[in-house]
Amino acid sequence: MAGQDELVVAGRSYASRLLVGTGKYKDFAETRSAIEASGAQIVTVAIRRTNIGQTAGEPSLLDFLPPSKFTYLPNTAGCYNGQDAIRTLRLARELLDGHKLVKLEVLGDPQSLYPNMPETLAAAKQLVKEGFEVMVYCSDDPIQAKMLEDIGCVAVMPLASLIGSGMGILNPWNLQLVIERVGVPVLVDAGVGTASDAAIAMELGCDGVLMNTAIAAARNPILMAQAMNKAVQAGREAFLAGRMPKKLYSATPSSPTAGTITSSQPKAA
Amino acid sequence: MIRVTVNGAPHRFERPLVVEELIAQLELSGKKVAVERNGEIVPKSAHAATQVADGDALEIVVAVGGG
């Protein structure tokens, strides 16, 4: 299985199905250690105004995570309308030498960080027109996820619960509807809190998981990054293996029923 | 004297200058940045030729950690 079961996004293959953010770490050294432990090949970055007058000699994220080694996924975090998101990604493309793969997120409000879907759909349309390869943060609504695919997005990334909440997979049924309805990769983006959440997302049939806070805010981020790496792999393998059917109220012994030394067995109810 | 806005803050320069000189005066030379002038991207290849005029609004951005 290994080597063949790869995540394919916009025509490029990735062995790791775990995508990670680079925010909220103590320093760049911890960022790098955690990302290496996660095994992630795609890492999100934010685009921000540079500090003027106090940056001389300050190390940059790009020195610690060389773009030659990782695929950068610039995001539009902090954008509350489509125009700001489009401007941000045009700047990202310029900054990263023509890099086209981006993460679009247009937020609705600062309390929930829930996606503003009308703005997201409009921005996605424009970005696809401009040649961007758009991975898009979205609600877990199968109809709008399909709209995003039809617009030309290369992956849809529904939230499993609110960004940074660590609440886990709150609506597995909706995620499954999105997975069934959409042909491009579906990645859970936001809400994963611990390793079992990532495994559940993958067992549902998600193509990948994107997370930041679950690793960065763990007491030991590097150990959690390792755990997430394994959880995503385990969940993927379980999905591919095909789980046994659930049998409510009907137990089946794993050992032979004949040949026991007991004199009698109670009758089934 | 020209007045321009860089990353939302007012700046003054003695004389008109090109984007490349502005980057140098702000001590950002050699740093990996992207520049937008009045809402339009200024490609790196055009930094030496793009004039900054009085009243311009510039954005100079970098990549930072984010999720």
Coordinates of C-alpha atoms in Angstrom, one line a residue:
Chain A
M1 CA 0.0 0.0 0.0
A2 CA 2.7 2.4 1.0
G3 CA 4.0 4.4 -1.9
Q4 CA 0.9 4.0 -4.0
D5 CA -1.9 5.4 -1.8
E6 CA -1.0 9.0 -2.1
L7 CA -3.0 12.2 -1.8
V8 CA -3.3 13.8 -5.2
V9 CA -4.0 17.6 -5.2
A10 CA -3.9 19.6 -8.4
G11 CA -2.0 16.8 -10.2
R12 CA 0.7 16.5 -7.6
S13 CA 1.1 13.5 -5.3
Y14 CA 1.9 13.6 -1.6
A15 CA 2.7 10.6 0.6
S16 CA 1.4 12.4 3.7
R17 CA -2.3 13.0 4.1
L18 CA -1.7 15.3 7.1
L19 CA -1.3 19.0 6.3
V20 CA -0.2 21.3 9.1
G21 CA -0.3 25.0 10.0
T22 CA 2.8 26.9 11.2
G23 CA 1.2 29.2 13.6
K24 CA 1.1 29.5 17.4
Y25 CA 4.5 27.8 18.1
K26 CA 7.0 29.0 20.7
D27 CA 9.6 29.7 18.1
F28 CA 10.7 28.7 14.6
A29 CA 12.8 25.8 15.9
E30 CA 9.8 24.3 17.6
T31 CA 7.7 24.9 14.4
R32 CA 10.2 23.0 12.4
S33 CA 10.6 20.1 14.9
A34 CA 6.8 19.6 15.1
I35 CA 6.4 19.8 11.4
E36 CA 9.1 17.2 10.8
A37 CA 7.5 14.9 13.4
S38 CA 4.1 15.3 11.7
G39 CA 5.5 14.0 8.4
A40 CA 3.5 16.7 6.7
Q41 CA 4.6 17.8 3.2
I42 CA 2.2 20.7 2.8
V43 CA 2.4 23.5 5.3
T44 CA 0.1 26.5 5.6
V45 CA 1.5 30.0 6.0
A46 CA -0.1 33.4 6.6
I47 CA 0.7 36.6 4.6
R48 CA 1.2 39.7 6.8
R49 CA 2.5 43.2 6.7
T50 CA 6.2 43.2 7.5
N51 CA 7.4 45.1 10.5
I52 CA 9.2 48.2 9.4
G53 CA 12.2 49.5 11.2
Q54 CA 12.6 46.5 13.6
T55 CA 13.3 43.5 11.3
A56 CA 17.1 43.8 10.6
G57 CA 18.6 40.3 11.0
E58 CA 15.3 38.8 12.2
P59 CA 15.0 35.2 11.1
S60 CA 12.2 34.4 8.7
L61 CA 9.9 31.4 8.6
L62 CA 11.2 30.6 5.1
D63 CA 14.7 30.0 6.5
F64 CA 13.4 27.3 8.9
L65 CA 11.0 25.7 6.5
P66 CA 12.7 25.9 3.1
P67 CA 10.2 26.0 0.2
S68 CA 12.4 23.4 -1.5
K69 CA 11.5 20.9 1.1
F70 CA 7.9 21.7 1.9
T71 CA 4.9 22.7 -0.3
Y72 CA 3.7 26.1 1.0
L73 CA 0.0 26.7 1.2
P74 CA -0.5 30.4 1.7
N75 CA -3.8 31.1 3.4
T76 CA -6.1 34.1 3.7
A77 CA -6.7 33.8 7.4
G78 CA -8.1 37.1 8.8
C79 CA -9.9 38.0 5.6
Y80 CA -13.6 38.8 6.1
N81 CA -14.4 39.5 2.5
G82 CA -13.5 38.0 -0.9
Q83 CA -11.6 41.1 -2.2
D84 CA -9.2 41.0 0.8
A85 CA -8.7 37.3 0.2
I86 CA -8.0 37.8 -3.5
R87 CA -5.5 40.6 -2.8
T88 CA -3.7 38.5 -0.1
L89 CA -3.3 35.5 -2.5
R90 CA -2.0 37.7 -5.3
L91 CA 0.6 39.0 -2.9
A92 CA 1.3 35.4 -1.9
R93 CA 1.9 34.3 -5.4
E94 CA 4.3 37.2 -5.9
L95 CA 6.1 36.5 -2.7
L96 CA 6.5 32.8 -3.5
D97 CA 7.7 33.2 -7.0
G98 CA 4.5 32.4 -8.9
H99 CA 3.3 29.6 -6.6
K100 CA -0.3 28.7 -7.5
L101 CA -1.5 26.4 -4.8
V102 CA -3.4 28.4 -2.1
K103 CA -5.8 28.0 0.7
L104 CA -8.8 30.3 0.5
E105 CA -10.7 31.1 3.6
V106 CA -13.2 34.0 3.9
L107 CA -14.3 34.3 7.5
G108 CA -17.8 35.3 8.6
D109 CA -17.1 36.7 12.1
P110 CA -14.2 36.8 14.6
Q111 CA -16.2 34.8 17.3
S112 CA -16.9 31.7 15.2
L113 CA -14.4 32.1 12.4
Y114 CA -17.1 30.3 10.5
P115 CA -16.8 30.6 6.7
N116 CA -18.7 33.3 4.8
M117 CA -19.9 31.0 2.0
P118 CA -21.3 33.6 -0.5
E119 CA -18.0 35.6 -0.3
T120 CA -16.0 32.3 -0.5
L121 CA -17.8 31.2 -3.6
A122 CA -17.3 34.5 -5.3
A123 CA -13.6 34.7 -4.4
A124 CA -13.0 31.1 -5.5
K125 CA -14.5 31.9 -8.9
Q126 CA -12.2 34.9 -9.4
L127 CA -9.1 33.0 -8.1
V128 CA -9.7 30.0 -10.4
K129 CA -10.1 32.5 -13.3
E130 CA -6.7 34.0 -12.4
G131 CA -5.0 30.6 -12.5
F132 CA -4.8 29.8 -8.8
E133 CA -5.2 26.2 -7.6
V134 CA -7.6 26.8 -4.8
M135 CA -8.0 24.6 -1.7
V136 CA -11.0 26.0 0.1
Y137 CA -12.1 26.2 3.7
C138 CA -15.9 25.8 3.7
S139 CA -18.9 24.8 5.7
D140 CA -19.8 21.1 5.7
D141 CA -22.8 21.7 3.4
P142 CA -22.6 19.2 0.6
I143 CA -24.5 21.5 -1.9
Q144 CA -22.0 24.4 -1.5
A145 CA -19.1 22.0 -1.4
K146 CA -20.2 20.7 -4.8
M147 CA -20.6 24.3 -6.0
L148 CA -16.9 24.9 -5.1
E149 CA -15.9 21.8 -7.0
D150 CA -17.9 23.0 -10.0
I151 CA -16.2 26.4 -9.9
G152 CA -12.8 24.5 -10.2
C153 CA -11.4 24.3 -6.7
V154 CA -8.8 21.5 -6.4
A155 CA -9.9 20.5 -2.9
V156 CA -12.7 21.3 -0.5
M157 CA -11.9 21.6 3.2
P158 CA -15.0 21.6 5.4
L159 CA -14.7 22.4 9.1
A160 CA -15.3 19.6 11.5
S161 CA -15.9 22.1 14.3
L162 CA -14.8 25.7 14.9
I163 CA -11.2 26.7 14.1
G164 CA -9.0 26.3 17.1
S165 CA -11.8 24.8 19.2
G166 CA -10.5 21.2 19.4
M167 CA -14.1 20.0 19.6
G168 CA -13.5 17.2 17.1
I169 CA -15.8 15.8 14.4
L170 CA -19.2 17.2 15.4
N171 CA -21.2 16.2 12.3
P172 CA -19.8 13.0 10.7
W173 CA -23.0 12.6 8.6
N174 CA -22.5 15.9 6.9
L175 CA -18.8 15.1 6.2
Q176 CA -19.9 11.9 4.7
L177 CA -22.4 13.6 2.5
V178 CA -19.7 16.0 1.3
I179 CA -17.3 13.0 0.6
E180 CA -20.0 11.2 -1.4
R181 CA -21.0 14.2 -3.4
V182 CA -17.6 15.7 -4.3
G183 CA -15.0 14.3 -6.6
V184 CA -12.0 16.4 -5.7
P185 CA -10.2 15.6 -2.4
V186 CA -12.1 16.4 0.8
L187 CA -9.9 17.4 3.8
V188 CA -11.1 18.2 7.2
D189 CA -9.8 21.7 8.0
A190 CA -10.4 22.9 11.6
G191 CA -11.7 21.4 14.8
V192 CA -9.4 18.4 15.3
G193 CA -8.4 18.3 18.9
T194 CA -6.6 15.0 19.4
A195 CA -5.4 11.9 17.5
S196 CA -8.7 10.0 17.6
D197 CA -10.4 13.0 15.9
A198 CA -8.0 12.8 13.0
A199 CA -8.4 9.0 12.8
I200 CA -12.2 9.4 12.7
A201 CA -12.0 12.0 9.9
M202 CA -9.9 9.6 7.9
E203 CA -12.1 6.6 8.7
L204 CA -15.1 8.5 7.3
G205 CA -13.2 8.6 4.0
C206 CA -11.6 12.1 4.1
D207 CA -8.6 12.4 1.8
G208 CA -6.6 14.3 4.4
V209 CA -6.7 16.5 7.5
L210 CA -5.4 20.0 8.0
M211 CA -4.6 21.1 11.6
N212 CA -2.6 23.6 13.5
T213 CA -3.8 24.3 17.0
A214 CA -4.2 20.6 18.0
I215 CA -0.4 20.2 17.6
A216 CA 0.8 23.7 18.5
A217 CA -1.3 24.0 21.7
A218 CA -0.6 20.5 23.0
R219 CA 1.6 20.4 26.1
N220 CA 4.2 18.5 24.0
P221 CA 3.7 19.7 20.4
I222 CA 6.3 17.4 18.9
L223 CA 4.9 14.3 20.5
M224 CA 1.4 15.3 19.4
A225 CA 2.7 15.8 15.9
Q226 CA 3.9 12.2 15.9
A227 CA 0.6 11.0 17.2
M228 CA -1.3 12.9 14.5
N229 CA 1.0 11.4 11.9
K230 CA 0.1 7.9 13.1
A231 CA -3.6 8.7 13.6
V232 CA -4.0 9.9 10.0
Q233 CA -2.2 6.8 8.7
A234 CA -4.2 4.5 10.9
G235 CA -7.5 6.1 10.0
R236 CA -6.6 5.9 6.3
E237 CA -5.7 2.3 6.5
A238 CA -8.9 1.5 8.4
F239 CA -10.9 3.2 5.8
L240 CA -9.2 1.3 3.0
A241 CA -9.5 -2.0 4.9
G242 CA -13.3 -1.5 5.2
R243 CA -14.6 -1.8 8.7
M244 CA -16.8 -4.6 9.9
P245 CA -20.5 -3.9 9.9
K246 CA -22.0 -2.6 13.2
K247 CA -24.4 -5.2 14.7
L248 CA -26.7 -3.6 17.3
Y249 CA -27.9 -6.1 19.9
S250 CA -26.3 -9.1 18.3
A251 CA -23.0 -10.3 19.7
T252 CA -20.9 -12.8 17.7
P253 CA -18.1 -14.7 19.6
S254 CA -14.7 -14.7 18.2
S255 CA -13.9 -18.2 19.5
P256 CA -15.5 -21.5 18.5
T257 CA -18.9 -22.1 20.2
A258 CA -18.4 -25.9 20.1
G259 CA -16.1 -28.0 22.2
T260 CA -16.3 -26.0 25.4
I261 CA -16.1 -27.9 28.7
T262 CA -19.2 -26.2 30.1
S263 CA -22.1 -28.6 30.6
S264 CA -24.8 -26.2 29.3
Q265 CA -25.2 -22.9 27.6
P266 CA -28.1 -20.5 28.2
K267 CA -30.5 -20.1 25.2
A268 CA -30.3 -16.8 23.3
A269 CA -33.1 -14.5 24.2
Chain B
M1 CA 9.1 65.7 -0.4
I2 CA 6.5 63.0 -1.0
R3 CA 4.1 61.4 1.4
V4 CA 3.2 57.8 1.0
T5 CA 1.4 55.2 3.2
V6 CA 3.3 52.0 3.8
N7 CA 1.4 49.2 5.6
G8 CA -1.1 51.7 6.8
A9 CA 1.4 54.1 8.4
P10 CA 2.4 57.5 6.9
H11 CA 6.0 57.9 5.6
R12 CA 7.8 60.8 4.1
F13 CA 10.7 60.7 1.6
E14 CA 12.9 63.6 0.6
R15 CA 12.3 63.1 -3.1
P16 CA 10.4 60.8 -5.5
L17 CA 11.9 57.3 -5.6
V18 CA 11.4 53.8 -7.1
V19 CA 10.1 50.8 -5.2
E20 CA 13.6 49.3 -4.9
E21 CA 14.9 52.5 -3.2
L22 CA 11.9 52.6 -0.9
I23 CA 12.6 49.0 0.2
A24 CA 16.2 49.9 0.8
Q25 CA 15.3 53.0 2.8
L26 CA 13.0 50.9 5.0
E27 CA 15.9 48.5 5.6
L28 CA 14.1 45.6 3.9
S29 CA 16.6 44.9 1.2
G30 CA 17.4 41.3 0.8
K31 CA 14.3 40.3 2.7
K32 CA 11.7 38.1 0.9
V33 CA 8.8 40.5 0.5
A34 CA 6.0 41.2 -1.9
V35 CA 4.8 44.7 -2.8
E36 CA 1.4 46.0 -3.7
R37 CA 1.1 49.6 -4.9
N38 CA -2.4 51.2 -4.9
G39 CA -4.0 47.8 -5.0
E40 CA -1.8 46.4 -7.8
I41 CA 1.1 43.9 -7.4
V42 CA 4.5 45.3 -8.3
P43 CA 6.5 42.3 -9.5
K44 CA 10.1 41.9 -8.3
S45 CA 11.3 42.5 -11.8
A46 CA 9.6 45.9 -11.8
H47 CA 10.9 47.1 -8.4
A48 CA 13.7 49.1 -10.1
A49 CA 11.5 50.7 -12.6
T50 CA 8.3 51.5 -10.7
Q51 CA 8.1 55.0 -9.4
V52 CA 6.5 55.8 -6.1
A53 CA 4.4 58.9 -6.3
D54 CA 3.1 61.3 -3.7
G55 CA -0.1 59.9 -2.1
D56 CA 0.6 56.3 -3.0
A57 CA -0.5 53.5 -0.7
L58 CA 1.9 50.5 -0.5
E59 CA 1.7 47.2 1.2
I60 CA 4.8 45.2 1.9
V61 CA 4.2 41.7 3.1
V62 CA 6.1 38.6 4.3
A63 CA 5.2 34.9 5.0
V64 CA 4.6 34.2 8.7
G65 CA 3.4 31.2 10.7
G66 CA -0.3 30.6 10.3
G67 CA -2.9 27.9 10.2

